[in-house]
């Protein structure tokens, strides 16, 4: 029913207003998520591309950014992610939070996950036990002040912490499963190629929002993979989607793969 006609009838016959708001398009979300079989009579009417979208399993991937925030590059990245409807996870260095609290708040407000990358990017595996606790807590306090209460998952700098020190950590820890070495390449095209070459559904991709070339690469990766049917979610969402309950003090390369601590 056309909305204007419906609204008119609603006035005359006192139809509930909600009846007019009903979408005209059929809701195919159950089919898209594989919850229902597609009836033959609908299948016949769909073009091939739509059909492929409905039949294919949904593909999820998590972009993660370390070593920020940095005002210019992180702002440009957030703008680009917002434009594309892509979520990401930011493992933030605590000492870079003062002065950038607005960026941290923006990350949260725009559906990204904020994580902890220690206060001063120390090598946790060789730091003494007190330093490990201090580095994690100091960053956590700054993040809580900027973003509000929450669980700030840890990405140990250089991806290493050691079994003994991991026992001090009261959140899950996140490694990665795709590392294009963006900090070394500093070249958009090479970083994009390295990620597209390696990526599989469920991957956690390591990038650094500290570098302008990495921001360019990340946005192109989103464009290319979205065209290929991927959805960009936070690390936390990736665990939830895969039905994995992450454990404190465990280092994950992906929700379905842990990494040895030593
Ligand atoms: Ni780092």
mmCIF file with all atom_site columns, C-alpha atoms in Angstrom, residues 24 100 106 165-166 174 191 219 238:
data_model
loop_
_atom_site.group_PDB
_atom_site.id
_atom_site.type_symbol
_atom_site.label_atom_id
_atom_site.label_alt_id
_atom_site.label_comp_id
_atom_site.label_asym_id
_atom_site.label_entity_id
_atom_site.label_seq_id
_atom_site.pdbx_PDB_ins_code
_atom_site.Cartn_x
_atom_site.Cartn_y
_atom_site.Cartn_z
_atom_site.occupancy
_atom_site.B_iso_or_equiv
_atom_site.pdbx_formal_charge
_atom_site.auth_seq_id
_atom_site.auth_comp_id
_atom_site.auth_asym_id
_atom_site.auth_atom_id
_atom_site.pdbx_PDB_model_num
ATOM 1 C CA . UNK A 1 24  ? 7.225  -2.531  1.289  1.00 0.00 ? 24  UNK A CA 1
ATOM 2 C CA . UNK A 1 100 ? 43.322 13.061  22.307 1.00 0.00 ? 100 UNK A CA 1
ATOM 3 C CA . UNK A 1 106 ? 34.593 9.320   19.105 1.00 0.00 ? 106 UNK A CA 1
ATOM 4 C CA . UNK A 1 165 ? 53.373 -12.092 33.281 1.00 0.00 ? 165 UNK A CA 1
ATOM 5 C CA . UNK A 1 166 ? 50.174 -13.093 31.457 1.00 0.00 ? 166 UNK A CA 1
ATOM 6 C CA . UNK A 1 174 ? 44.734 -10.124 21.245 1.00 0.00 ? 174 UNK A CA 1
ATOM 7 C CA . UNK A 1 191 ? 50.076 -3.191  2.306  1.00 0.00 ? 191 UNK A CA 1
ATOM 8 C CA . UNK A 1 219 ? 40.356 2.313   3.659  1.00 0.00 ? 219 UNK A CA 1
ATOM 9 C CA . UNK A 1 238 ? 34.129 -11.352 16.021 1.00 0.00 ? 238 UNK A CA 1
#
